[in-house]
XYZ file of C-alpha atoms in Angstrom:
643
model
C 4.906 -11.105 -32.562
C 3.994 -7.129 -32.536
C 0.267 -8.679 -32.346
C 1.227 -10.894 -29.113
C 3.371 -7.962 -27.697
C -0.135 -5.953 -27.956
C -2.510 -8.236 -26.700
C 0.084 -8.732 -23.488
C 0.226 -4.852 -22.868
C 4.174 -4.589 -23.975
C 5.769 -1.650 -25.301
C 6.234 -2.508 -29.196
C 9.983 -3.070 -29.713
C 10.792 -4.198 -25.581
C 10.766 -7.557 -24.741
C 7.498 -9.459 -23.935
C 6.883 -9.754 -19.931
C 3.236 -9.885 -19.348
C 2.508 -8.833 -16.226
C -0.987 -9.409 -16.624
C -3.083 -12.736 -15.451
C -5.797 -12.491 -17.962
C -7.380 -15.902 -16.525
C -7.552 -15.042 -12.913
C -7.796 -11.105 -12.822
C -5.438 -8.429 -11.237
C -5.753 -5.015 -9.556
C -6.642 -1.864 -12.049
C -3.255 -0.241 -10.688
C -1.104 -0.283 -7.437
C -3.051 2.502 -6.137
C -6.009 -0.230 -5.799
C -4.041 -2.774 -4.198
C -2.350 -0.325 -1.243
C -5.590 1.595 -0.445
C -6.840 -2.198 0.185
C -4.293 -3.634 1.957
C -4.847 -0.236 3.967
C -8.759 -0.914 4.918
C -7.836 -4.352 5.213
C -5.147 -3.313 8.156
C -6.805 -0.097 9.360
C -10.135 -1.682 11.420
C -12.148 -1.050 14.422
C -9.350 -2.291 16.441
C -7.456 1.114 15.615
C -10.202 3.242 17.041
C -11.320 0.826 20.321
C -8.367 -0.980 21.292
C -4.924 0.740 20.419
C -6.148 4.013 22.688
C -6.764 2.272 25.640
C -3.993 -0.115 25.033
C -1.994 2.786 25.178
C -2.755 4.675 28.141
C -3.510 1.119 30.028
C 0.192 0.915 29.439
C 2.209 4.367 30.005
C 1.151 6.448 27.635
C 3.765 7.723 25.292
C 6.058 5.117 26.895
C 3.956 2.635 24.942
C 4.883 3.782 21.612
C 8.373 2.765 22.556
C 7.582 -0.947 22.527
C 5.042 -0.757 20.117
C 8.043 1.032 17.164
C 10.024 -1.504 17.954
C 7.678 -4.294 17.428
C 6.404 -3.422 14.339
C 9.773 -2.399 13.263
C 11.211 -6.236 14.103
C 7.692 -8.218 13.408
C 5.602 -6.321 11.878
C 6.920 -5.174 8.788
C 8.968 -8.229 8.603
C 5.386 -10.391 8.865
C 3.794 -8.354 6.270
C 6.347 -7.943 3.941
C 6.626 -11.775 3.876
C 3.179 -12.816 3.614
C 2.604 -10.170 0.407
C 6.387 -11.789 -1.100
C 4.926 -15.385 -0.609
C 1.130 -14.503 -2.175
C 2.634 -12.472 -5.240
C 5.110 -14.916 -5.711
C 2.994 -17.580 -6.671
C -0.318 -15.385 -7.390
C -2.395 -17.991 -5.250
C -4.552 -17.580 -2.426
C -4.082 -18.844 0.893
C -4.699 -22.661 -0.137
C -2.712 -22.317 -3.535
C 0.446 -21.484 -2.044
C 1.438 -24.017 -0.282
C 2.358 -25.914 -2.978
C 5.576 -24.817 -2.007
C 5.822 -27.776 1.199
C 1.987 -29.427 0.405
C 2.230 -31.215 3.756
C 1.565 -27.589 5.129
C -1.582 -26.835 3.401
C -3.201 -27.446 6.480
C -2.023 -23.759 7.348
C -3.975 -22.392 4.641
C -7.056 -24.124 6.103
C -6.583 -23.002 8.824
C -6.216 -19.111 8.013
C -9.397 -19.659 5.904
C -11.346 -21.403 9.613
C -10.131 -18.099 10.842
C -11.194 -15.777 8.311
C -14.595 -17.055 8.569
C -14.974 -16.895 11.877
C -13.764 -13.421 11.800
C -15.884 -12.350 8.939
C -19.042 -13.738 10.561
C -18.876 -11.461 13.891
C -17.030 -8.810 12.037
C -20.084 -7.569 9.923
C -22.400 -8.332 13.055
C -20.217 -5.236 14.346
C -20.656 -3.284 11.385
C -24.932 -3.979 11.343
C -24.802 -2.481 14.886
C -22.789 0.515 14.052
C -25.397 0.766 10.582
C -28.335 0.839 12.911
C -26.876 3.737 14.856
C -26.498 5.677 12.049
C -29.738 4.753 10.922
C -30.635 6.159 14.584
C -28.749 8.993 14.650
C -31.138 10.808 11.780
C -33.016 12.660 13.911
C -33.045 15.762 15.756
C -32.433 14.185 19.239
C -30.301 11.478 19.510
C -32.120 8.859 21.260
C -29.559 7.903 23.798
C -29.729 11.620 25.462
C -31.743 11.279 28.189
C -32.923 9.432 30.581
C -37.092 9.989 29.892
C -37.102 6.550 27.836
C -39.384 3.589 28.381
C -36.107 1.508 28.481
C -34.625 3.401 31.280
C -34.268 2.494 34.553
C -34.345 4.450 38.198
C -30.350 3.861 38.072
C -30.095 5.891 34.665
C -28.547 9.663 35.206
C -28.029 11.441 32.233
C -24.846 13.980 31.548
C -27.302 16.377 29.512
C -30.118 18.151 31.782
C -32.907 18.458 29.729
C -35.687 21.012 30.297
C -39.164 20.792 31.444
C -41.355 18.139 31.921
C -38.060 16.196 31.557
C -36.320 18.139 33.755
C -38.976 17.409 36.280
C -37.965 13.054 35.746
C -34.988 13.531 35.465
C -34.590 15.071 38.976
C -37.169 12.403 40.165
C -34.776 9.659 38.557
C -31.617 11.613 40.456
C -32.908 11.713 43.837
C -33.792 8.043 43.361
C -30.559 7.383 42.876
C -28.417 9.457 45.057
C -29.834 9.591 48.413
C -30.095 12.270 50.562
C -26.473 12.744 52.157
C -23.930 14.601 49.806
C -21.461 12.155 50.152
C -23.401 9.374 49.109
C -24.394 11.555 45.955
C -20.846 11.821 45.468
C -20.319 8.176 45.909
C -23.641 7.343 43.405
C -22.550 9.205 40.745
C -19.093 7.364 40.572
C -19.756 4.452 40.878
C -23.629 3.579 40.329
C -24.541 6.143 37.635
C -26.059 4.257 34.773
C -25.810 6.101 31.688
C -28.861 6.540 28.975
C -26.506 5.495 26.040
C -25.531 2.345 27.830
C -29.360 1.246 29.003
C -30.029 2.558 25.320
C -27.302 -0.139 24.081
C -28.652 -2.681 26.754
C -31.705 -2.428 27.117
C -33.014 -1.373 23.598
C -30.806 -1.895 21.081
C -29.371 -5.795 22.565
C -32.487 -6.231 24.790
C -29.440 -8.421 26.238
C -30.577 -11.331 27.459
C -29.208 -12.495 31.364
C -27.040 -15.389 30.188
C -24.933 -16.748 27.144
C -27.534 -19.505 26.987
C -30.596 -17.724 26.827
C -30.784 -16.648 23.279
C -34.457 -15.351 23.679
C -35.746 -13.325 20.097
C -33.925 -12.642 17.250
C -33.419 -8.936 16.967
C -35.121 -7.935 14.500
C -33.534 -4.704 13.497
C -30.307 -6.274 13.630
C -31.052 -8.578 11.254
C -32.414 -5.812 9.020
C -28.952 -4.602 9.323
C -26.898 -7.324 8.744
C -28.787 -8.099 6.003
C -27.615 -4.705 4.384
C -24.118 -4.990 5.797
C -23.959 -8.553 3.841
C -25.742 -7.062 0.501
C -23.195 -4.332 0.688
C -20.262 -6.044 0.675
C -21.340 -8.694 -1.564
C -22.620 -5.473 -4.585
C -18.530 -4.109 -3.657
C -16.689 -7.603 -4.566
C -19.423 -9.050 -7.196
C -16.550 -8.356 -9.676
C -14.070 -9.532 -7.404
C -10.732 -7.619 -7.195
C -12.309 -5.135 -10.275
C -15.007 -3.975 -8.213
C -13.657 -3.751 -4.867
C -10.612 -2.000 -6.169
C -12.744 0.677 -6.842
C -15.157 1.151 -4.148
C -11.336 1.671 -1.952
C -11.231 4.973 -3.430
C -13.818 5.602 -1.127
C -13.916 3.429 1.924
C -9.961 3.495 2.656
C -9.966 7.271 2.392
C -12.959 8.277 3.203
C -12.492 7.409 7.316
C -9.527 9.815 7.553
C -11.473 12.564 6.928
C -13.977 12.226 9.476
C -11.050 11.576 12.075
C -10.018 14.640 11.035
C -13.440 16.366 11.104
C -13.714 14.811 14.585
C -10.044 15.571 15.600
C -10.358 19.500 14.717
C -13.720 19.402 16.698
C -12.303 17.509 19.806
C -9.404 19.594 20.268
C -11.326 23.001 20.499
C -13.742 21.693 23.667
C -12.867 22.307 26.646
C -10.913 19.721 28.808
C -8.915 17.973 25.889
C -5.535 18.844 26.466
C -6.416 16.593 29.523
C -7.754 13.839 27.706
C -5.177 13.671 25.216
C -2.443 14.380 28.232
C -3.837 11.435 29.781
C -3.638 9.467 26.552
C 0.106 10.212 25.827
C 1.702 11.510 29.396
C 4.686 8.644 29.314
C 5.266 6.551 32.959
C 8.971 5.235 31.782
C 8.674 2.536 34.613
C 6.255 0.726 32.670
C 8.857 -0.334 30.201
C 9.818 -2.954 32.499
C 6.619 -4.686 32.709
C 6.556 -7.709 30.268
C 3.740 -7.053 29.958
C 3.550 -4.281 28.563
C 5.714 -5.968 25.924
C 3.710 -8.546 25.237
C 0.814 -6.061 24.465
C 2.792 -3.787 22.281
C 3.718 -6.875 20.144
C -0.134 -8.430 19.969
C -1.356 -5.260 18.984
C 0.928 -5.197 15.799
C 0.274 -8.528 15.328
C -3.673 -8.355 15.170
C -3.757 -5.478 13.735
C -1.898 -5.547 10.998
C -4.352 -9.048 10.415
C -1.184 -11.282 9.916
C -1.675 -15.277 9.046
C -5.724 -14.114 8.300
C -4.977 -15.337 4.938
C -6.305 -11.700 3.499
C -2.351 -10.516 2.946
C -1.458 -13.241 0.763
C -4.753 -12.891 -1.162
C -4.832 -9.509 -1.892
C -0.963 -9.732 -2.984
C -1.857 -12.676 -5.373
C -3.581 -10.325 -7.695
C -0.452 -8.342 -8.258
C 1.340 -7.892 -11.271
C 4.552 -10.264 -10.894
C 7.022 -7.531 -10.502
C 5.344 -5.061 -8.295
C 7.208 -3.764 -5.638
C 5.672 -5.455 -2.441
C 8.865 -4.234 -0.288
C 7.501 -0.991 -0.755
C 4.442 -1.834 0.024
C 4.772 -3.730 3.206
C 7.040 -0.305 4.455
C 3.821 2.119 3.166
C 0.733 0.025 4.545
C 2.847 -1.271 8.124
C 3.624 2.646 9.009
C 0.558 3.910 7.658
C -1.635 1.064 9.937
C 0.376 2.412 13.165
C 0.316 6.011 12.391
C -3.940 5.794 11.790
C -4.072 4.444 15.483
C -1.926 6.798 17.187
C -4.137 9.691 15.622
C -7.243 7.883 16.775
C -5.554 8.015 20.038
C -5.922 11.893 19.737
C -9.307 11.650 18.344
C -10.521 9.638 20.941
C -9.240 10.819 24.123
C -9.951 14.227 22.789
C -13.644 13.666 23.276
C -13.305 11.290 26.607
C -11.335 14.262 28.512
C -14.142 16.789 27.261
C -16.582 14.303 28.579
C -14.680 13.694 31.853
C -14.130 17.789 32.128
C -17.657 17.865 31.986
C -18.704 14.836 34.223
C -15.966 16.172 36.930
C -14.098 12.749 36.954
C -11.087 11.087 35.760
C -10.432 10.461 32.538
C -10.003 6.669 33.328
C -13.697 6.982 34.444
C -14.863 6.838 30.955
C -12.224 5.414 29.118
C -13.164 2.069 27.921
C -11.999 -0.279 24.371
C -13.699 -2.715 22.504
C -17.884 -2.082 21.906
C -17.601 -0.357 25.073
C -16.137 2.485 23.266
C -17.772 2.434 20.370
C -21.323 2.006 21.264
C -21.527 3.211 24.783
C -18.672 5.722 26.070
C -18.052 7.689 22.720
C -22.148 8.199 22.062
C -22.329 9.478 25.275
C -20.188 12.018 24.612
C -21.090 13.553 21.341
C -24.773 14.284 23.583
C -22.976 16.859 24.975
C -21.539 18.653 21.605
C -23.663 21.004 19.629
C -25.900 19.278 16.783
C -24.842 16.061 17.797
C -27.098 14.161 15.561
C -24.079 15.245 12.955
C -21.221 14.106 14.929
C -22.898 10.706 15.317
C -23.591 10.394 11.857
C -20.278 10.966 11.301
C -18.320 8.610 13.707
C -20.570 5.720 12.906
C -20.085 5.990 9.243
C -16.386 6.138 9.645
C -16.906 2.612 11.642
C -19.015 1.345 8.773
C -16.388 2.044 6.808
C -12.997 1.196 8.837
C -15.465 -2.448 9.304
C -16.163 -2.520 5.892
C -12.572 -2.598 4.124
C -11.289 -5.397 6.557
C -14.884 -7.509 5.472
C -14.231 -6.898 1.785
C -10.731 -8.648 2.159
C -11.731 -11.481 5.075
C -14.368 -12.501 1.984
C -12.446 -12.132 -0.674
C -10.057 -14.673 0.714
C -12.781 -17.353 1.240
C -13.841 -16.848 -2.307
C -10.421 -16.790 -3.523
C -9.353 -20.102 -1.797
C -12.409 -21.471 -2.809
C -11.887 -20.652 -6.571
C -7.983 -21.001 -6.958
C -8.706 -25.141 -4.835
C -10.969 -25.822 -7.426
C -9.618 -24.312 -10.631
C -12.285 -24.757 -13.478
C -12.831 -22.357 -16.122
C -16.859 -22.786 -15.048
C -15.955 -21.454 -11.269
C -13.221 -18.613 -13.087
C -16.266 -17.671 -14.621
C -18.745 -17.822 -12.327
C -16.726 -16.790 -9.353
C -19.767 -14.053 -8.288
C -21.968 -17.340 -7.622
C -19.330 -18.093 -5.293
C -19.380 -14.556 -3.666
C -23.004 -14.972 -3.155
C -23.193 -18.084 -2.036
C -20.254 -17.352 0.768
C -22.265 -14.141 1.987
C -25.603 -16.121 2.107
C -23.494 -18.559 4.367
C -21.917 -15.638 6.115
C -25.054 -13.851 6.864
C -27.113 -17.357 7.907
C -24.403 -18.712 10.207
C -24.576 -14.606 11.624
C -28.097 -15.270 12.918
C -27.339 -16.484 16.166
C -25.068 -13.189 16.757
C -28.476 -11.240 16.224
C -30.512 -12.662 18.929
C -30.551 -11.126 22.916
C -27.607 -13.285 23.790
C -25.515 -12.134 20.520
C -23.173 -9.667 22.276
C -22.415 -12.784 24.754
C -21.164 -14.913 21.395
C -19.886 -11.957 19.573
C -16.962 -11.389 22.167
C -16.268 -15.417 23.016
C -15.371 -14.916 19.200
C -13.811 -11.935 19.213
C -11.457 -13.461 22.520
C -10.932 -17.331 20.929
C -11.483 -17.664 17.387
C -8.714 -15.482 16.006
C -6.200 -15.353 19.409
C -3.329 -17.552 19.655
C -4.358 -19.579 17.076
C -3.262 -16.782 15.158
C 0.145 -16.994 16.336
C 0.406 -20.657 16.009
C -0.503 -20.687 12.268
C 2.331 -17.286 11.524
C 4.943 -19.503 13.429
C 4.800 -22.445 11.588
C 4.380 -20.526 8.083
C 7.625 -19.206 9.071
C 8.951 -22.235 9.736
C 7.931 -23.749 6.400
C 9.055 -21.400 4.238
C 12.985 -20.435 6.053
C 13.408 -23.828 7.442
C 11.528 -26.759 5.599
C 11.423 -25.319 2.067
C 14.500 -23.360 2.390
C 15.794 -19.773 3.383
C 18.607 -19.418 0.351
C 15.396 -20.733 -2.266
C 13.320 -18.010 -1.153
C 15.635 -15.369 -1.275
C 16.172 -16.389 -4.807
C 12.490 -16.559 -5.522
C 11.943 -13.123 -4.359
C 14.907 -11.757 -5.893
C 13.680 -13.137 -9.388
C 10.282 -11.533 -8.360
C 11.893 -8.009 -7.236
C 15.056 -7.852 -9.203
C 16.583 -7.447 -6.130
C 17.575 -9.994 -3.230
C 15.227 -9.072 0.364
C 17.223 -6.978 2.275
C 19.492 -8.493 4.990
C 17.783 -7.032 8.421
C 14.220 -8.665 6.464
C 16.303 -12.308 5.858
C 17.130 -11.978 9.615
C 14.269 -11.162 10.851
C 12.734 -13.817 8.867
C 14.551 -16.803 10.011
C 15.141 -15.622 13.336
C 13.828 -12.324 15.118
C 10.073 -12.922 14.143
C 9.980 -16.312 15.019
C 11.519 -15.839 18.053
C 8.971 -12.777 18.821
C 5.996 -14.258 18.137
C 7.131 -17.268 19.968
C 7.334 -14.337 22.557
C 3.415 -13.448 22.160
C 2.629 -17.180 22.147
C 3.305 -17.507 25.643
C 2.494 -13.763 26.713
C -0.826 -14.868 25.485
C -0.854 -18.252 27.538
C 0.675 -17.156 30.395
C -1.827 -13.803 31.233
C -5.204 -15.885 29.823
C -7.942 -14.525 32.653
C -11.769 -16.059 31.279
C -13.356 -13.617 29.358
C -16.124 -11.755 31.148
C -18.386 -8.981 29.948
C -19.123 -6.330 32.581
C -20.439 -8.234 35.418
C -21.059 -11.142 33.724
C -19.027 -14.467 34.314
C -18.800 -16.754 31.038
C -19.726 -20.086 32.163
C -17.353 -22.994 32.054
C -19.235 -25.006 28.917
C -19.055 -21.633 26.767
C -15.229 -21.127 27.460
C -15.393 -24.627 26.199
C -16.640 -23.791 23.006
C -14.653 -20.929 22.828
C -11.004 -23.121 22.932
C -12.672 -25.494 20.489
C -13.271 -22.728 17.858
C -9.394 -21.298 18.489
C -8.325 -24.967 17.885
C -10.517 -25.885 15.005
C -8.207 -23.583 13.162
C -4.482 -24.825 14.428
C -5.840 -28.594 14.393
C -6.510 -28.440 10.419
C -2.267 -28.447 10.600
C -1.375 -32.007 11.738
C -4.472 -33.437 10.371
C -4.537 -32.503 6.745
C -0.077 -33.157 6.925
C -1.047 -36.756 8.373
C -3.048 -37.096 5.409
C -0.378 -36.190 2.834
C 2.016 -37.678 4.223
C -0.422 -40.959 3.819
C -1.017 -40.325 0.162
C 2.883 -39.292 -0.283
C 4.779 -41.372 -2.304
C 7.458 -43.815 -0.478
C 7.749 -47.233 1.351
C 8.810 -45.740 4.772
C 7.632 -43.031 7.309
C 10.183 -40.741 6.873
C 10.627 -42.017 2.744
C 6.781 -40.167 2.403
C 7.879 -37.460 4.893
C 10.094 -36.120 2.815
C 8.348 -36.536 -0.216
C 5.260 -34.794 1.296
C 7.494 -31.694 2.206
C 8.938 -31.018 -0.990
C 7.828 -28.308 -3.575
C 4.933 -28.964 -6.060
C 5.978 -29.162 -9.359
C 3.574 -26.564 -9.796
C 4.588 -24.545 -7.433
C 6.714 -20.937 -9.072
C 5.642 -18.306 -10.996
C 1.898 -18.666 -12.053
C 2.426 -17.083 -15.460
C 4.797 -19.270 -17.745
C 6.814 -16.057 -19.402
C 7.862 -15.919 -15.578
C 9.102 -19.583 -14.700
C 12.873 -19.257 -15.496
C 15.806 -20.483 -14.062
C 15.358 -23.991 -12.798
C 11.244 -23.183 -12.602
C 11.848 -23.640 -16.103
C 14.178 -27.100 -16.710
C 13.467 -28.879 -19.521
C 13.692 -31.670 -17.192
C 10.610 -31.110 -15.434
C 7.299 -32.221 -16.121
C 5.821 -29.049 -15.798
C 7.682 -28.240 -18.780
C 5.097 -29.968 -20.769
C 2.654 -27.528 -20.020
C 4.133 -23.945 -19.869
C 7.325 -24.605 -22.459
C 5.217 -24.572 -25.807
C 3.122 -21.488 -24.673
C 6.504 -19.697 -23.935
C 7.918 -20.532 -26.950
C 4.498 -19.610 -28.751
C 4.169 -16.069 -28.016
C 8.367 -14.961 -27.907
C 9.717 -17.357 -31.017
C 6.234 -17.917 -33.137
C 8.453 -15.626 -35.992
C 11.373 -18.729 -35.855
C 9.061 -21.931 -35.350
C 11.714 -24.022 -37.107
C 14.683 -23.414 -35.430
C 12.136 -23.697 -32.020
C 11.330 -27.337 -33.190
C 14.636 -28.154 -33.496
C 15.703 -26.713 -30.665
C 13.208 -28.553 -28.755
C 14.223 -31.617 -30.572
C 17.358 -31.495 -29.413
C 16.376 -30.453 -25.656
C 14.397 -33.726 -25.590
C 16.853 -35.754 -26.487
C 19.037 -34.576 -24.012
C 17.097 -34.826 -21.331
C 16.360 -38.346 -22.210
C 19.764 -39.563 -22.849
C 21.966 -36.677 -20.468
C 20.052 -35.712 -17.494
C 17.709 -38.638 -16.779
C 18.449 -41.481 -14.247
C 15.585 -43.207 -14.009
C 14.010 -45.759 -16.379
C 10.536 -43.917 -15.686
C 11.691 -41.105 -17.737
């Protein structure tokens, strides 16, 4: 016994409760698993979406909405999907042994995560090769003196000399003679050098969706190192990646605050960041504004991804994932509204300096990242620095949502088939998803790759999204039961879920992303890029990739439900919904209560293991007590001649 209460990592003397899955791996310590979930919530879309979100839509009177959605869906959301992957310590497939017909939801949040994690780490190439780009003395997106420029391009930095000399030559081309036409030019024609550098040089974009032209070369380079990257971080799985967080969760918030400190001392940001919070109360009206404030905490917070019930899976049984819903949910929000003032610092010293509205260069999405933003550090003192700097905070905000989107492929992958061979071997598996990952990325590389990048970005993980979080909710409050739940995670935390979470659960959430569901539907507009129309065959492909994901539900439960037991519809519907008998604790020491019954047949397997490492001093009396449970449940508690 004191050898078994060693080997399990008990306190001689306590009682044995191993809180350790020795077969399938946990995180090094809860530090690990938070600064995770924290990259895995904290992504790009905190830097180039929330900003502009907010000051599309009032401001400070934004953050109104936007508390109280991630107070009433957010948190709730998170906090269920961690309960429900720690519960069982499964990945996204695994846990729906708790209603199999619904394992079509896990296939689907895996269809998701790899369409996500294909365009995700074509994002993160791009923002290695600017780094890459930005060693030099002159960033290369300055001026205007480039063989990639055009007559159009007018630079915000006046360079000297021979330069100067073109660029005037370039200026007059484009402004005319008459002042007011200057005026007029400068608004609304002015190309700048870092967007014919992103054009032109970097995409060589091609003039439709359809006309791939040449693969990119440097690209590829890229996202060759962006896969090899994140492959060396999760070779070990949760061991390896759990340490390389230290870094990449952390590491981020110190450049935002190198880059905050530096904004706010330039002239012209108290306008910028005036612009980004100044509050316009009548907004608060607008649904729509609503119906952003809720998507954003949905998406960002990567809910029904699959990633939050993987990464809780590898917790210790009894960790505190209340806690940990409240820490990463709060910390997620608070990281984009001090983007907000990193961001807007720099676009109203750029707009100060350009002599236009801040509105003028505000933009989200790659717009921001690789266009508006580089423009502006030209114009601060040894920008080569700054650049490094903000593009290896994006490699690193990209990188800690990548490590988790593949770690729930592999996961899924390894829990579905369950061999000791694939336990062992589950860094093949890691390669052999990234080699995937990086081949099906090809495509994204070529000069028509930003074109395919954003139809993803737009349809693969939109309201499919919502879809798949609905009917999880569903299954779990409605179809497996609200009152078993409550138990289960009581048994987990030692304490029952709050009430405002168990109403939230079975009613507020669903009812609010029900809400975004038709927000969504209701303000669809095609998806454009710039001037560019998306033609009709492409927005084609783009509904069939959201679908793909939310049609894996009713095919794989139409399947079940044919395999199900029963001699009527409804006799192998009901059969079909009810709980594995697998389906509980993973670890037997945990399965009490009725997860432990003698009467069920997954006593067989986890009873004599139980009774192995607590009673091994009394094996008698355990026989006999056995015995005697056997014959009861033959002879008291069975009904059926079967048994």
């Amino acid at each position: 016994t004191g050898l078994c209460s060693i080997l399990n990592g008990a306190v001689p003397g306590e009682p044995v409760k191993t809180d350790k899955n020795s077969r399938r791996g946990n995180w090094g310590n809860q530090i690990e698993f938070i600064l995770t979930s924290v990259g895995y919530a904290v992504g790009l879309g905190n830097v180039w979406r929330f900003p502009y979100l907010c000051y599309r839509n009032g401001g400070g009177a934004f953050m109104f909405p936007y508390f109280i959605m991630l107070v009433f869906c957010g948190i709730p959301l998170f906090f269920l999907e961690l309960s429900f992957g720690q519960f069982a310590s499964q990945g996204c497939l695994g846990v729906w042994r708790i209603s199999p017909m619904f394992k079509g939801v896990g296939y689907g949040m895996m269809v998701v995560s790899t369409y996500i994690g294909i365009y995700y780490n074509v994002v993160i190439c791009i923002a290695f090769y600017y780094f890459f780009s930005s060693m030099t003395n002159l960033l290369p997106w300055t001026y205007c003196n480039n063989p990639w420029n055009t007559p159009t391009c007018n630079g915000v930095v006046t360079p000297t000399g021979i330069n100067n000399t073109l660029a005037n030559v370039t200026r007059s081309l484009v402004t005319g003679a008459a002042e007011v036409a200057v005026e007029v030019v400068n608004k609304t024609k002015r190309t700048s050098p870092s967007e014919e550098y992103w054009k032109h040089y970097v995409l060589k974009i091609s003039d439709d969706i359809g006309n791939f032209g040449e693969v990119r070369l440097p690209i590829l380079g890229c996202l060759a190192v962006s896969w090899v990257v994140v492959f060396l971080c999760l070779i070990r799985g949760v061991k390896s990646s759990g340490k390389v967080v230290y870094f990449t969760a952390t590491f981020p918030y110190v450049v935002l605050t190198i880059l905050f400190i530096r904004g706010i001392t330039l002239e012209g940001a108290v306008t910028g960041i005036k612009y980004y919070l100044t509050p316009q109360w009548h907004k608060i009206l607008d649904a729509k504004v609503w119906g952003d404030a809720a998507s954003q905490i949905f998406y960002s917070l990567g809910c029904a991804w699959g990633g939050l019930i993987t990464m809780a899976s590898y917790n210790k049984f009894h960790n505190n994932c209340y806690r940990d819903s409240i820490i990463i949910s709060i910390t997620n929000c608070a990281t984009s509204v001090y983007a907000g003032f990193v961001i807007f610092s720099i676009l109203g010293f750029m707009a100060h300096h350009l002599n236009v509205d801040v509105s003028e260069v505000a933009d989200h999405g790659p717009g921001l990242a690789f266009v508006a933003y580089p423009e502006a550090l030209t114009l601060l003192p040894i920008s080569p620095l700054w650049s490094l700097l903000f593009f290896f905070m994006l490699i690193l905000l990209g990188l800690g949502t990548q490590f988790c989107l593949l770690e729930t492929l592999v996961t899924a992958i390894v829990d579905e088939i369950g061999t000791d061979w694939i336990i062992r071997n589950k860094t093949v598996v890691t390669g052999g998803v990234a080699i995937v990952g990086f081949l099906l990325g090809v495509p994204l590389t070529t000069q028509a790759g930003i074109y395919w990048l954003l139809l993803m970005d737009n349809y693969a993980a939109s309201f499919s999204l919502v879809i798949i979080s609905c009917i999880m909710c569903i299954c779990i409050m409605y179809v497996y039961g609200h009152k078993k739940y409550f138990k289960d995670v009581e048994m987990m935390l030692g304490f029952p879920p709050p009430i405002f979470f168990r109403v939230c659960w079975r009613f507020v959430s669903p009812i609010i992303i029900s809400f975004i569901l038709i927000f969504t539907v209701i303000q669809y507009k095609p998806i454009t890029y710039n001037d560019y129309v998306y033609p009709g065959w492409s927005l084609a492909i783009g509904f069939l990739m959201a679908m793909s994901s939310v049609t894996c539900i009713p095919i794989y439960a139409l399947y079940k439900i044919s395999k199900s037991e029963g001699t009527t519809f409804l006799e192998r519907l009901k059969n079909s919904c009810k709980a594995d008998i697998k389906w509980g604790p993973a670890l037997s020491e945990h399965r009490i209560g009725h997860y432990a019954a003698p009467s069920s047949e997954g006593e067989v397997e986890v009873r004599p293991l139980k009774e192995e490492l607590k009673e091994k001093e009394d094996e008698k009396r355990d026989e006999i007590s056995l015995t005697i449970q056997g014959s009861n449940g033959s002879t008291a508690h069975n009904t059926t001649p079967s048994a």
